[in-house]
Coordinates of N, CA and C in Angstrom, one line a residue:
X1 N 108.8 122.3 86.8 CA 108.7 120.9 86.6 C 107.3 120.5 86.7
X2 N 107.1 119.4 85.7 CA 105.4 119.0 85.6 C 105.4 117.7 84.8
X3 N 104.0 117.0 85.6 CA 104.8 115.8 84.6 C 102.6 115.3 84.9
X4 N 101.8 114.3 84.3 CA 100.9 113.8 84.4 C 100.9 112.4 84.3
X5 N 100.0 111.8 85.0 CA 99.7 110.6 85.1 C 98.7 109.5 85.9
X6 N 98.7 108.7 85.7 CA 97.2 108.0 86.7 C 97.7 106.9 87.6
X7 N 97.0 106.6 88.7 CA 98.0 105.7 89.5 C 97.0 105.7 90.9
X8 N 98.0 104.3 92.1 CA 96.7 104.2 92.4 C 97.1 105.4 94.3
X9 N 96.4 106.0 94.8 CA 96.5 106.3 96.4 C 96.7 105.8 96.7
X10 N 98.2 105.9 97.8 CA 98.7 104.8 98.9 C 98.5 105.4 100.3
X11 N 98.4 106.7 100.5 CA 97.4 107.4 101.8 C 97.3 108.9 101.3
X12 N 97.0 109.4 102.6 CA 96.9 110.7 102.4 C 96.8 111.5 104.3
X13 N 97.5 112.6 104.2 CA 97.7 112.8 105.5 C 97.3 114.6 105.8
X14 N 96.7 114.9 106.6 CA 96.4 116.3 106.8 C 97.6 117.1 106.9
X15 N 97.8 118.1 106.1 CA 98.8 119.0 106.0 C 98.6 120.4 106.3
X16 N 98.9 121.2 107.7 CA 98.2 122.3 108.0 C 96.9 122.7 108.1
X17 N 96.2 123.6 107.5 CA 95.0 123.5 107.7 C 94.0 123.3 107.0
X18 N 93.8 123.6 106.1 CA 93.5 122.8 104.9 C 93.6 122.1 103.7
X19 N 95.2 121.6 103.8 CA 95.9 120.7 102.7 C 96.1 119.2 102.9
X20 N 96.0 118.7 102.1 CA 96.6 117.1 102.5 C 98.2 116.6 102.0
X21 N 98.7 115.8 102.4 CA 99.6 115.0 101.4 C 99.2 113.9 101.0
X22 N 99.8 113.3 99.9 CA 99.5 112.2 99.3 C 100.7 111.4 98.9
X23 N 100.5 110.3 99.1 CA 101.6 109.7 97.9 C 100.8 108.8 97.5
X24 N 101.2 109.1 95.8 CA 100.4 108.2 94.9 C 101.4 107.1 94.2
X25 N 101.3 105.9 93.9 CA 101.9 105.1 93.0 C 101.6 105.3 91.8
X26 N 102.8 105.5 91.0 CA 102.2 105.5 89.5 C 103.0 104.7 88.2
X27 N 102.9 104.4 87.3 CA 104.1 103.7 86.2 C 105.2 104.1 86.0
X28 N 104.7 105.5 85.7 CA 106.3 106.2 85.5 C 107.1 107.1 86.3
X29 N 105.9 106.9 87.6 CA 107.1 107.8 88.5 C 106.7 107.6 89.8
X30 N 106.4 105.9 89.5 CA 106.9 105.4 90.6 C 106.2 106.1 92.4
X31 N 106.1 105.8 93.5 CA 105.8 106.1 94.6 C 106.2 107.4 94.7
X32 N 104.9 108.4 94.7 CA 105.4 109.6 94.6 C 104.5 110.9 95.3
X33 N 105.2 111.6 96.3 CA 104.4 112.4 96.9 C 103.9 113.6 96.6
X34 N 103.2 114.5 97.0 CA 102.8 116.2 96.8 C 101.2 116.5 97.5
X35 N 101.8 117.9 97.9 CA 100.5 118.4 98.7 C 99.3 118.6 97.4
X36 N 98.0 118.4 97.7 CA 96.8 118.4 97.4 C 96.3 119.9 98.1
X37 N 96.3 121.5 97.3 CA 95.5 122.0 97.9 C 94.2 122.1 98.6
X38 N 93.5 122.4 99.3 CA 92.0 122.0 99.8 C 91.9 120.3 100.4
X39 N 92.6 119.5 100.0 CA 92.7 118.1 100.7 C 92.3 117.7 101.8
X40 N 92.3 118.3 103.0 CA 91.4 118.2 104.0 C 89.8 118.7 104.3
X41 N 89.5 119.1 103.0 CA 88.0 119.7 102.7 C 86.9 118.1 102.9
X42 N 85.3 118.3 103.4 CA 85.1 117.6 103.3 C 84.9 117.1 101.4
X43 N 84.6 117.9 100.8 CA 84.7 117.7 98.8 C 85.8 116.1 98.6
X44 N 87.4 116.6 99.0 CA 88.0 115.9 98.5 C 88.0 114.9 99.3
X45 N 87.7 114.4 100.6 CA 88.0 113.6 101.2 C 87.6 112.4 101.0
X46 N 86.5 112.0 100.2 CA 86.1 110.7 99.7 C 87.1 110.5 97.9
X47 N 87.4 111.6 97.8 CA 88.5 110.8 96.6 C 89.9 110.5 97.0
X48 N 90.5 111.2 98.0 CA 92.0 110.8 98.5 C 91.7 109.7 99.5
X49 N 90.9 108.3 99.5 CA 91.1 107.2 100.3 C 92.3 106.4 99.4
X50 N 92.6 105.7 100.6 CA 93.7 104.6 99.9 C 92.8 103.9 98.5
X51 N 93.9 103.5 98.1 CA 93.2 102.0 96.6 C 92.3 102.8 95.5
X52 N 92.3 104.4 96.0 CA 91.4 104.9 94.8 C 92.1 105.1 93.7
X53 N 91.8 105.1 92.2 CA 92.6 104.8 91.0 C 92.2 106.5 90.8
X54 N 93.5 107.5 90.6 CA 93.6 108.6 90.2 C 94.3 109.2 88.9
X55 N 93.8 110.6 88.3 CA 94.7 110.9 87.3 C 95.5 112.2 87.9
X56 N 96.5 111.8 87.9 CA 97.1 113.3 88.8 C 97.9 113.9 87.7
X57 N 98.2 115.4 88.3 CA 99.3 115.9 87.6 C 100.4 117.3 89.0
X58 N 101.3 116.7 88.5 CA 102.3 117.4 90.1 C 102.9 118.1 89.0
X59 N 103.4 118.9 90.0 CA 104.1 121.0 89.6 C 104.6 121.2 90.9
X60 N 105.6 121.8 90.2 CA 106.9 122.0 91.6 C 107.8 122.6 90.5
X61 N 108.7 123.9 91.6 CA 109.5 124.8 91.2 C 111.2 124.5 90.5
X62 N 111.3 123.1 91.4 CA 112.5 122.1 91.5 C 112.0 121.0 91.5
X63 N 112.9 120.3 90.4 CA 112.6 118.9 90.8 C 112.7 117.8 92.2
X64 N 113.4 118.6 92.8 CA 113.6 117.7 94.1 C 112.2 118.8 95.2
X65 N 111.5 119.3 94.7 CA 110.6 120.4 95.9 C 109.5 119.0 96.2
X66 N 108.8 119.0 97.2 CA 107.6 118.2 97.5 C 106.5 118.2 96.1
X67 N 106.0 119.3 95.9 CA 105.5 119.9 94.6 C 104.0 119.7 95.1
X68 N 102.8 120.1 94.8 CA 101.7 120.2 94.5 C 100.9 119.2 93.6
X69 N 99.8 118.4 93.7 CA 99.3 118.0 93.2 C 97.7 118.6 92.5
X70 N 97.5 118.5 91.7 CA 95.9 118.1 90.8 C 95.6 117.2 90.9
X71 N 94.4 116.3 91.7 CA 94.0 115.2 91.2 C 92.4 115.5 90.8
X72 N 91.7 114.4 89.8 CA 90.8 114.4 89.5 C 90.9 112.2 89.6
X73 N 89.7 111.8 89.9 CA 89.2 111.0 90.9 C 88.7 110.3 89.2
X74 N 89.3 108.6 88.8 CA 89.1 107.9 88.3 C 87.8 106.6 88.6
X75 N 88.1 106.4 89.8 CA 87.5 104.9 90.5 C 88.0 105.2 91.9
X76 N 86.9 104.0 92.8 CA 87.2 104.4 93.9 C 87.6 103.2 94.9
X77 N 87.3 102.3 94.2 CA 87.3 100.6 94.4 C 86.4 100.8 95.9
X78 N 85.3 101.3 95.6 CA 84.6 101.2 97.1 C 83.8 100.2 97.2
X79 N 84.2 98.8 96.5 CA 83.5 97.4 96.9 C 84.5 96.9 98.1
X80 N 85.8 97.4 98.6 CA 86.7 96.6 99.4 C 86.0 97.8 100.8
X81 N 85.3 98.9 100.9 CA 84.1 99.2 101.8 C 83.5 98.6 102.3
X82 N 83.1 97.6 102.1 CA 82.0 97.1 102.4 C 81.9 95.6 102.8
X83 N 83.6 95.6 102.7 CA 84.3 93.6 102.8 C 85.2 94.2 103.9
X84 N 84.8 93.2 104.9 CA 86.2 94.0 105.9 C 87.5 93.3 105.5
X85 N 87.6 92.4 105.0 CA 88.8 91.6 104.3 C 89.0 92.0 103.3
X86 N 88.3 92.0 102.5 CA 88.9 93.0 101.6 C 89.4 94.6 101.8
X87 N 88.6 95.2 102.8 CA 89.4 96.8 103.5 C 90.8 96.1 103.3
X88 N 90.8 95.2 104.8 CA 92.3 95.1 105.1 C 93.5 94.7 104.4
X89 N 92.9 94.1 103.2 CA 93.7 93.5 102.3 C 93.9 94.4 101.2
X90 N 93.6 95.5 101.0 CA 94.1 96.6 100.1 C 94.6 97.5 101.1
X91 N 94.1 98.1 102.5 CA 95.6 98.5 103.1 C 96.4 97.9 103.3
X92 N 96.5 96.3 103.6 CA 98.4 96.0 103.5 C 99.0 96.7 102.5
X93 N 98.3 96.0 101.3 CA 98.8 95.8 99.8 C 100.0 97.6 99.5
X94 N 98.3 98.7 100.3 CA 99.4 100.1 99.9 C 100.6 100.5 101.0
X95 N 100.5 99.7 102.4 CA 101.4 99.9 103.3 C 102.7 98.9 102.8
X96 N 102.2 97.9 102.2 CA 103.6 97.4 101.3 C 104.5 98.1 100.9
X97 N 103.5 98.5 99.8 CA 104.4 99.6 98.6 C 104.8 100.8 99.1
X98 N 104.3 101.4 100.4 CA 105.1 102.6 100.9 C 106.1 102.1 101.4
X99 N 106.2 100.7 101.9 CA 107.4 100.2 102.9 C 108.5 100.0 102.2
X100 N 108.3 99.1 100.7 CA 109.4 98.3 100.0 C 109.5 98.9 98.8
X101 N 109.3 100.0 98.2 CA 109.6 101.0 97.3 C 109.9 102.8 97.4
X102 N 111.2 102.4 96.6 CA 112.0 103.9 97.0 C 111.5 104.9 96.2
X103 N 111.1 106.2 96.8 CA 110.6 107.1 96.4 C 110.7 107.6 95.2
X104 N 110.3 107.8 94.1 CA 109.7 108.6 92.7 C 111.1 107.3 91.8
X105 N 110.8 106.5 91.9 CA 111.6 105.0 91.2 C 110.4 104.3 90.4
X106 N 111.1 104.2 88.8 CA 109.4 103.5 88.1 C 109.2 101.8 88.5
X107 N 108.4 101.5 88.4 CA 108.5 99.8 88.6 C 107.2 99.5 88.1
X108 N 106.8 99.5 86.7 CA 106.1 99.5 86.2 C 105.6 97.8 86.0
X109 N 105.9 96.8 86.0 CA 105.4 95.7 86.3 C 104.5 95.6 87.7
X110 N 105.6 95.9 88.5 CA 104.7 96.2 89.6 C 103.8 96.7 90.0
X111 N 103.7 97.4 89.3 CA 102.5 98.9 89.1 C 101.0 98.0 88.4
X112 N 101.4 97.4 87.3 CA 100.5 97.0 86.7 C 100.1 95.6 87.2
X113 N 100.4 94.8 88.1 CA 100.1 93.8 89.2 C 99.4 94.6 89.9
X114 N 100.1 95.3 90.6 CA 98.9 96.0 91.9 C 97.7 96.9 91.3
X115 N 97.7 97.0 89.8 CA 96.3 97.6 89.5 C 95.4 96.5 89.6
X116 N 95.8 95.8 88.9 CA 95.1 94.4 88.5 C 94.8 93.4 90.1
X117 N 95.5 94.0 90.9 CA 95.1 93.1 91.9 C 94.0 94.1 92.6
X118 N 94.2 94.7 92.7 CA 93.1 96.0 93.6 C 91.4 95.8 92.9
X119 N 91.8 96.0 91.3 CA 90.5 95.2 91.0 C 89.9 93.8 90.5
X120 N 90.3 92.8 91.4 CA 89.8 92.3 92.2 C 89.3 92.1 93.5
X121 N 89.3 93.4 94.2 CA 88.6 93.5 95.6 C 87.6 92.7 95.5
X122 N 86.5 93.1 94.6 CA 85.2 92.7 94.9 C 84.8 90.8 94.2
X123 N 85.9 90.5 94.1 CA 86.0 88.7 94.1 C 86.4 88.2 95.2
X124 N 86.0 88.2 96.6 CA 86.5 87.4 97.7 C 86.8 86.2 97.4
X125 N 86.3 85.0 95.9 CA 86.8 83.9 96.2 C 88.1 84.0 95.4
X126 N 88.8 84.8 94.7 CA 90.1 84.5 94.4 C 90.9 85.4 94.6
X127 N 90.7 86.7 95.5 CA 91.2 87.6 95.9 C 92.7 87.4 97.2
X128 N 92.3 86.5 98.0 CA 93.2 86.2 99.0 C 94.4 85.5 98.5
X129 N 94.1 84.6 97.1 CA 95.2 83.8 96.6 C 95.7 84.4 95.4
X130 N 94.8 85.9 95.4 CA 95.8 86.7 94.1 C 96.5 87.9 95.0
X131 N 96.1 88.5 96.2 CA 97.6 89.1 97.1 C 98.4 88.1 97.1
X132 N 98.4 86.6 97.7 CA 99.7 85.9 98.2 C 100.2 85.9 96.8
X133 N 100.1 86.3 95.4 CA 100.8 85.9 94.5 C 101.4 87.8 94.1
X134 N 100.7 88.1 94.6 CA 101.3 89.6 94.8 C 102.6 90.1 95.4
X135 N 102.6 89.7 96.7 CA 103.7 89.0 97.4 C 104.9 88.6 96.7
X136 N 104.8 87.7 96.0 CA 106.0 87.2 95.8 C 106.2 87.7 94.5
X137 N 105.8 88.3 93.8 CA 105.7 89.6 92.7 C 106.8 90.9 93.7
X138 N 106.3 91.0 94.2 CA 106.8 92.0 95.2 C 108.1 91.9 95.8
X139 N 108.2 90.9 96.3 CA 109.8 90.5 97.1 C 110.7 90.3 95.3
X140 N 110.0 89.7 94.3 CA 110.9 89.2 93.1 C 111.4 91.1 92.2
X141 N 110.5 91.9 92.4 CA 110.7 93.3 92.0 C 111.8 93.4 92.8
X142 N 112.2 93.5 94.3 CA 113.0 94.0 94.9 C 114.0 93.4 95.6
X143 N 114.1 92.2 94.5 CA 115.8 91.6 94.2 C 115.7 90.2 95.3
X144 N 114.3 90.1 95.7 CA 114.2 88.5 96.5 C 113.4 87.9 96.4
X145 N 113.2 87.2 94.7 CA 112.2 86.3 94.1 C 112.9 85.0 94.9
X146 N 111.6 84.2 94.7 CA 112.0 82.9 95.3 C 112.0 82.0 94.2
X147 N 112.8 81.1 94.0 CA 112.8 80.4 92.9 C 112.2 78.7 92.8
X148 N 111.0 78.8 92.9 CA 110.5 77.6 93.0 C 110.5 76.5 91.7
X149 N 111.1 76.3 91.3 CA 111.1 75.5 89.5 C 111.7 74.5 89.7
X150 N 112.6 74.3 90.5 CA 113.5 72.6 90.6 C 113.8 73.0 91.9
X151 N 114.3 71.8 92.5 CA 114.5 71.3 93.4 C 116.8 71.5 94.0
X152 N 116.5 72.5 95.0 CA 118.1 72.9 95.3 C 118.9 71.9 95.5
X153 N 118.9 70.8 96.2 CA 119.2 69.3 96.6 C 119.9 69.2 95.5
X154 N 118.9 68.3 94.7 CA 119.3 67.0 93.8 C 119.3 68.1 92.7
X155 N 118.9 68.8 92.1 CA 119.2 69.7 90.6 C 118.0 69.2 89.7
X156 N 117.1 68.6 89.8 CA 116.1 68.3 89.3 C 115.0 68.9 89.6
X157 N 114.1 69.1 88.5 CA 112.8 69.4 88.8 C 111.9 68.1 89.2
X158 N 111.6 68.1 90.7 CA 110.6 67.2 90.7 C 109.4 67.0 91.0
X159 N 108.9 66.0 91.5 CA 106.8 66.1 91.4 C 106.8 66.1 92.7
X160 N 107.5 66.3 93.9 CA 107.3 66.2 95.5 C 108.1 67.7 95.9
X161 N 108.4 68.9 95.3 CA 108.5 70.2 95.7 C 107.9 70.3 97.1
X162 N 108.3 70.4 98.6 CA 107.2 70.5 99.4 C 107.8 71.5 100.2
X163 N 109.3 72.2 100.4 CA 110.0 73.0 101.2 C 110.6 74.0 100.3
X164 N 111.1 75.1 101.4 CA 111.7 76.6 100.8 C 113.0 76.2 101.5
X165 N 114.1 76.9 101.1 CA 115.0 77.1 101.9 C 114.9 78.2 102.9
X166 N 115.0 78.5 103.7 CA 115.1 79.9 104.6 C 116.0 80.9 104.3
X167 N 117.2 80.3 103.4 CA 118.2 81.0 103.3 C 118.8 81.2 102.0
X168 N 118.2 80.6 101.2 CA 118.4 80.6 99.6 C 116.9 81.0 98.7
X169 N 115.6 80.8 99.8 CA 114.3 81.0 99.0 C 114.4 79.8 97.4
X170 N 114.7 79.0 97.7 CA 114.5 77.9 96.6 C 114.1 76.2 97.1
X171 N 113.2 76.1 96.1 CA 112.4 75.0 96.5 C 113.1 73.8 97.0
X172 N 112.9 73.1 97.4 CA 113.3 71.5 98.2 C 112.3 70.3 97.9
X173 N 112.8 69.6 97.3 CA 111.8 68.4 97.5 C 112.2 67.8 98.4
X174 N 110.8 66.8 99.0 CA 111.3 65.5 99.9 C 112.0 65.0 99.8
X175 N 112.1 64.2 99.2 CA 113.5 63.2 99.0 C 114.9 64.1 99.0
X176 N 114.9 65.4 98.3 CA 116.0 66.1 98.9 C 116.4 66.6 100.4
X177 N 115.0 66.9 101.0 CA 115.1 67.7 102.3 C 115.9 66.8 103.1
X178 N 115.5 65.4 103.4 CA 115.9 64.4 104.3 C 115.9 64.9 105.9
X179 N 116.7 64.7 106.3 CA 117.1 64.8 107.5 C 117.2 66.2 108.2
X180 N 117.0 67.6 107.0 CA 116.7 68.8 107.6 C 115.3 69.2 107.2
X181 N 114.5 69.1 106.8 CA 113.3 69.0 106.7 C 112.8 70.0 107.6
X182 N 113.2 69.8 109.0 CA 112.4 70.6 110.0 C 113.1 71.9 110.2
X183 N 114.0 72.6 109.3 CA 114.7 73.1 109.2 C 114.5 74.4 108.3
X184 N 113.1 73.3 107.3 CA 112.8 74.1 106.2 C 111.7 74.9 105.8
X185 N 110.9 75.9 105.3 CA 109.4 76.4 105.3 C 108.9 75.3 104.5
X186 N 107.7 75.1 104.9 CA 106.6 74.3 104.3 C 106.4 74.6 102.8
X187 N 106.4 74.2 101.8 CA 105.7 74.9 100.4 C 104.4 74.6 100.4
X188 N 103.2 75.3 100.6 CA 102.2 74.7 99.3 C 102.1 74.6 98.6
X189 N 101.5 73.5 97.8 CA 100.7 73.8 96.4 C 100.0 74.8 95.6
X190 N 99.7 76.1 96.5 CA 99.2 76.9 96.0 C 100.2 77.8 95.3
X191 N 101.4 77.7 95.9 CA 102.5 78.8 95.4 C 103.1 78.1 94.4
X192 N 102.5 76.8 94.1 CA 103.3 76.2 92.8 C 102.2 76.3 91.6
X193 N 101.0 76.8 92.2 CA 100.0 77.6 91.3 C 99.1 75.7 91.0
X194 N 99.4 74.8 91.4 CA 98.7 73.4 91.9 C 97.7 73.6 93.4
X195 N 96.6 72.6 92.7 CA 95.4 72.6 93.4 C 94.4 73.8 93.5
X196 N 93.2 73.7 94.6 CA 92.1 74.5 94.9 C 92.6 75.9 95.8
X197 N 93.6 75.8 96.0 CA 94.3 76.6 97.3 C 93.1 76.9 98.8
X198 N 92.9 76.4 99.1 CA 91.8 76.1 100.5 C 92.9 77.6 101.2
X199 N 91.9 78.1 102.2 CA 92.6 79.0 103.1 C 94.1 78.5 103.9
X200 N 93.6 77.4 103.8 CA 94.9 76.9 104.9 C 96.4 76.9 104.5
X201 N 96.4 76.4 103.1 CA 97.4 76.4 102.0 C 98.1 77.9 101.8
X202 N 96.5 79.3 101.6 CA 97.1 80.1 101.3 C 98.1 80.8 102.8
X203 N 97.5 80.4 104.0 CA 98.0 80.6 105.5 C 99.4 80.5 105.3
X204 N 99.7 79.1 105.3 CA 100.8 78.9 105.0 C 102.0 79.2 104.2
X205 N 100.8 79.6 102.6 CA 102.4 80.1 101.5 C 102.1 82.0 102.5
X206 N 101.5 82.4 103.0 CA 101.8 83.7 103.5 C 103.0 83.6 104.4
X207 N 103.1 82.7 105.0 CA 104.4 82.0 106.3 C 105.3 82.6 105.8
X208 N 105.6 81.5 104.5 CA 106.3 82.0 103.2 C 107.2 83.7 102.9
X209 N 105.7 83.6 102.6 CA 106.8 85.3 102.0 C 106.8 85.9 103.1
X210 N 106.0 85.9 104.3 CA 106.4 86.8 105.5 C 108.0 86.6 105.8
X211 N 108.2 85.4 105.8 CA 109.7 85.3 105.9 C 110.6 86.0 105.2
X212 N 110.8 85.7 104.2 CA 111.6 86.8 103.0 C 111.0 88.2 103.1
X213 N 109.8 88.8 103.6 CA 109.7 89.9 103.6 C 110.5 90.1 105.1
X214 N 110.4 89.6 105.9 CA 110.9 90.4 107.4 C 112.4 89.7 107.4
X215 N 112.8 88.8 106.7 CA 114.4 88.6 107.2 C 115.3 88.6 105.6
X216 N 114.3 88.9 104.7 CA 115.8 89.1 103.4 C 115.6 90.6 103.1
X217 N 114.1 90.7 103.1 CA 113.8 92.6 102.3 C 114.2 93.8 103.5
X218 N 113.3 93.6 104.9 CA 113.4 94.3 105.7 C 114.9 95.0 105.8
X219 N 116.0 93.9 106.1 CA 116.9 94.5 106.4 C 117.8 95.1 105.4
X220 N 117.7 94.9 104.0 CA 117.6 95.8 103.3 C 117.3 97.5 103.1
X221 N 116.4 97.1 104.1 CA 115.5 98.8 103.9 C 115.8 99.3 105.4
X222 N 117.2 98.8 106.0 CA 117.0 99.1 107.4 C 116.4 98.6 108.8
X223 N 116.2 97.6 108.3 CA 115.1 96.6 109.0 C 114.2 96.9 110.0
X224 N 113.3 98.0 109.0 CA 112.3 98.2 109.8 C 111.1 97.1 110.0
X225 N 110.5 97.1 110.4 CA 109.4 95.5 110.7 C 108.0 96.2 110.1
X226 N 107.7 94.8 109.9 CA 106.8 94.7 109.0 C 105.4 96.0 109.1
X227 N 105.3 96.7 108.1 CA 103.7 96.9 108.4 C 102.5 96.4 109.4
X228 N 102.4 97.2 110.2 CA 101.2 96.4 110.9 C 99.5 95.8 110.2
X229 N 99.7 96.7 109.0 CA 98.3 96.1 108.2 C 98.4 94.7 107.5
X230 N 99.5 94.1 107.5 CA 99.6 92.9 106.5 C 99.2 92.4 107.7
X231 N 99.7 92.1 109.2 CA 99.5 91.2 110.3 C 98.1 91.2 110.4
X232 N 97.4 92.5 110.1 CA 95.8 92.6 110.3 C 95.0 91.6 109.4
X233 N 95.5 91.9 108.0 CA 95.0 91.1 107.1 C 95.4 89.7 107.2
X234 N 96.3 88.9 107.2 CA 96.4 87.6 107.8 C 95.6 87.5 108.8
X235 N 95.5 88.1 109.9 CA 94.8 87.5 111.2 C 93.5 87.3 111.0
X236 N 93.0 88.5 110.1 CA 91.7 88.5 109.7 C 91.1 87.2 108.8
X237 N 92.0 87.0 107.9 CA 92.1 85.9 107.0 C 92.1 84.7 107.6
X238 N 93.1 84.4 108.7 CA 92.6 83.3 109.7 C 92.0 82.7 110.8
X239 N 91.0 84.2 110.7 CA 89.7 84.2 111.8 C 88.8 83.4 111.3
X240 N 88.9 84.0 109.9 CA 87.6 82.9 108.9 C 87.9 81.6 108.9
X241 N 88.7 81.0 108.9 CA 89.1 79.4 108.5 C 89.0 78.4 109.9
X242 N 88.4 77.6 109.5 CA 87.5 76.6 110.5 C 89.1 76.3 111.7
X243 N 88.9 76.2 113.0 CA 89.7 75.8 113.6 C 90.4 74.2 113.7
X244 N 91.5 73.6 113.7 CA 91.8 72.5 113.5 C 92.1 71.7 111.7

């Protein structure tokens, strides 16, 4: 069994004594692992970081065996080196996709979002509000899009959208919410793809999908809790923004 393809590193882990493992993301085969001979060498060790864009090719005796990797080293996105926000915000992104995608499964939309989002590391001014749109790319791949287009209430689409449901992930306007309101997540403007999206905005639509990731996806997958790198990247994200 052998198959080739390019995709991006989602880690890589020492395997005995001189091997690594890897799981790479890729279009057509999807979150997918195999040992890298020599992998723990110092040679390979600057091409198996996370977010680096690889051409691999895996070999294995059985289809179902771990199998062996070849990689040869495309890009390395080593501008998100040198942004600590941007580090952190490309390891959520691959501790995501280890968390909420099932092993060697294609999801090729998604695939091609998270290329395109990784290169933008080196844009800090629209990087933060192109993960939170990644996000909800992400919950909508794995069956918990949120439906923000009209209003669940009244059945209309209207110009005061300002709440989520918690429990249906679909939008609310004011005049619909009424009296549960306090009941409901905040919307921003930014997740309705309206306005400058200021950090605060993006804070908030993260509220957002943290929700639907930790109480609709999670328990789906067993309800394990969240990645601890997304919590890093938000906190980091709201270290920067002015207090009050």
């Amino acid at each position: 069994m052998d198959w080739r393809d390019q995709g991006i590193l989602l880690s890589s882990r020492r395997h005995g004594e001189s091997a690594a493992i890897i799981e790479v993301f890729t279009p057509e085969h999807g979150r997918h692992a195999g040992v890298v001979r020599g992998g723990a060498s110092r040679k390979m060790a600057p091409v198996l970081q996370p977010g680096a864009q690889v051409d691999v090719t895996w070999r294995a005796r059985l289809e179902d065996h771990i199998g062996t990797y070849t990689v040869e080293p495309l890009r390395s996105r080593a501008a998100a080196m040198s942004n600590r926000l941007a580090l952190s915000g490309l390891m959520a992104v691959c501790a995501l996709v280890l968390f909420a995608l099932p092993e060697r499964e294609a999801h090729r939309t998604l695939y091609r979002r998270t290329e395109t989002l990784l290169d933008l590391l080196d844009r800090p001014d629209i990087w933060p509000l192109a993960y939170l749109k990644w996000e909800l790319a992400l919950l909508e791949e794995m069956g918990f899009g949120l439906d923000l287009r009209t209003c669940a209430v009244l059945g209309e689409k209207a110009n005061d959208l300002s709440y989520v449901s918690p429990r249906t992930g679909r939008a609310v306007s004011r005049a619909g919410a009424g009296e549960y309101a306090e009941r409901l997540l905040l919307l921003p403007p930014c997740l309705l793809g309206q306005g400058p999206a200021p950090d605060a905005e993006i804070l908030q639509g993260f509220a957002v999908t943290g929700h639907f990731l930790r109480h609709h996806l999670a328990p789906h997958l067993g309800d394990r809790p969240l990645p601890d790198a997304r919590a890093r990247f938000i906190a980091r994200l709201a270290a920067g923004f002015p207090p009050g």
